[in-house]
Amino acid sequence: MRRELQALRAVAVTLVVVYHLEPRLLPGGYVGVDVFFVVSGFLITLHISRGLAADAPFSLLGFYARRIRRLLPASLTVLLVVGVVTLVAVPQTLWNTIGRELVSAAFYVENWTLASTSVDYLAAGSHASPVQHFWSLSVEEQFYALWPLLLLAASVLGARHGRARGAVIGVVATITVLSLAYSVHQTQQSPSWAYFVTPTRAWEFGLGGLVALTVPVLRAPAWARSALSWTGLAAIAGSAVLLSGETPFPGFIALFPVLGAIAVIMSGDVPGRHSPSRIGDLRPVQFIGDISYSVYLWHWPLIVLVPVLVGGPSYELPIPLRVAVVAAAIPIAWLSKKYVEDPFRGGGPRRDASRAAVPRGTRQVLVGAVAGMLVVGGVGGVAFGVSQARIDSAQAELTRFTAADLPCVGAASLEPGCAGRTPDGVVPNPMIATRDATEQTCQQAAARAEVIRCEYGSDAPSSTRVALVGDSHANQWMPALSRIAQDRGWRLVTYVKSGCAYAVGLGSANCQAFNREVAERLRSESPDVVITSARSGLGYGSHADTADAVRGFAAAWEPLIAAGTRVYALADTPEPEKAGLSDPPSCVAGGETCTISEARALPDDALVRAAERTGATVVDLRDSFCFDGRCPAVIGGVLVYRDSNHITSVYARSLSTVLGRHLEG
């Protein structure tokens, strides 16, 4: 292995680990994954191209067997450990998610699983899975599965015209350009989807492959190569410092860390006292690079599971203990490499992996890989199946509870005359809290810009026309609003979209397109009342600060107010996550008190400021959530929060009386 590649791997895994340990230290540390992709594209393309140029026919089975020996033993070991720990020590409220993702990770489709959930803003409140970092490994495995087929086909077809190598370069270049274009487009339209899916990442492997096929090492003076290598490292480091979770990624911006990695690779291992190789060749750096795969595998399960095992799902380790947990990943990774990776990797004939020979026992390797994946998938399936049975039972209980329509539950228990009439138990069961979002079919996904219009209540021409607009924090009020609409004979229409506050200039490109269409519809429909709400903070899906958000809300509401529409701004509900409680359902399931600080859970809300500026009516129901500066997770026998930032539908429905009083003015 070229020493600068090992050093680059050490840089990549360090960036990722530091980012996962504390994102504020390196807000763009996730670019380490992109560096890994470039290195993988370079190495695999180099190996395949050498195999294609060999005298013996290139063996696809041999290639796949070597990849399996190299990667699957360690990854399946990690997944199996996570699965066993989950069944033994993790609260069952987390089994459904972990079980599903264990199966996805075992079969290397975790990136598509996360993409399908990330496009739904509800997923933002989910507890982190200890195997979600397998999304990048899934992308790599999908690359390893398809890349040799494409290169082999290009080589065979090109050889008919005496241009095998040129055909391979042409195919790699074409895929790279198309993937980059698709990545830029999707990152603008749906950054959450674009982040995970393979087609938006293929160009990063492709650029590494193009370097392997054309200029694997630059022929230039040492000083020039040294300068180029430093420039590449600066691009990677700058990306890690300057980018953040709010940066739409990958897209064009990913070119900075990717080209930085390319620069380091093309520079090679440069001699000289001022060369980065003086640092990269140090034994500790080479050691980290050598165990980087195992470090990546083990560090994230430790970060996620150790706090759960020590203090429960909502427990946050102090910084010194978090550092200690991450530090423990290094000896664990070394042991994993020595006793899991290396013994399996050592099988097969002793010759260059790029050659055409098929390793001995290829059939056994393939069968063993399938068996291992099935075992891990089975463990995940058990966790998923057991939790699903409890979920089905809890769902039936919730159905009976809803049908009973008891008068003194949830927020209604705070009404005069309800003292002592609160039922025993907690509804919904914490096992199904994240699913208690019954009004979701009319909420557009974050990835799509098409407007969904749903209508509730009266269709009489004389009825009061009410529109609900905003993101999932607006839509979470629907159980209360639909009951109010039915009782008062309103005609209620909804225009809501995940992660998309109703404002001008905020959010992703498709959010802004969605809002422009909503504004046009509101202009033509002229509703009597518009009700809106939004999740406070977090940049409102963009880089907006509070002042930007206030201007954006005001610009969206002012035309409505000028046209005579009454605008009600529902102040955001408390967010447990902001107060240090990331998983209220699991906290309640563990029998804890689970109260949070009102001051921390309800920070400054730009929506309220915009209402004060425009004359919109503020509806602030914090007194139905918090008492004496504390906000409990259970009120009147009802679980208030379904995740880290949304309220349950049961609790929302119990707010219909108090909300209705505020909407009468």
Tab-separated table of C-alpha atoms in Angstrom, residues 438-444 452 454 456 475:
chain	number	residue	atom	x	y	z
A	438	THR	CA	-52.002	9.988	12.170
A	439	GLU	CA	-52.350	13.009	9.892
A	440	GLN	CA	-49.408	12.336	7.552
A	441	THR	CA	-50.851	11.419	4.169
A	442	CYS	CA	-51.247	15.080	3.234
A	443	GLN	CA	-47.725	16.129	4.222
A	444	GLN	CA	-45.448	16.372	1.216
A	452	ILE	CA	-50.562	18.385	-1.920
A	454	CYS	CA	-56.181	18.160	1.452
A	456	TYR	CA	-61.436	18.699	5.889
A	475	ASN	CA	-48.951	19.564	10.557
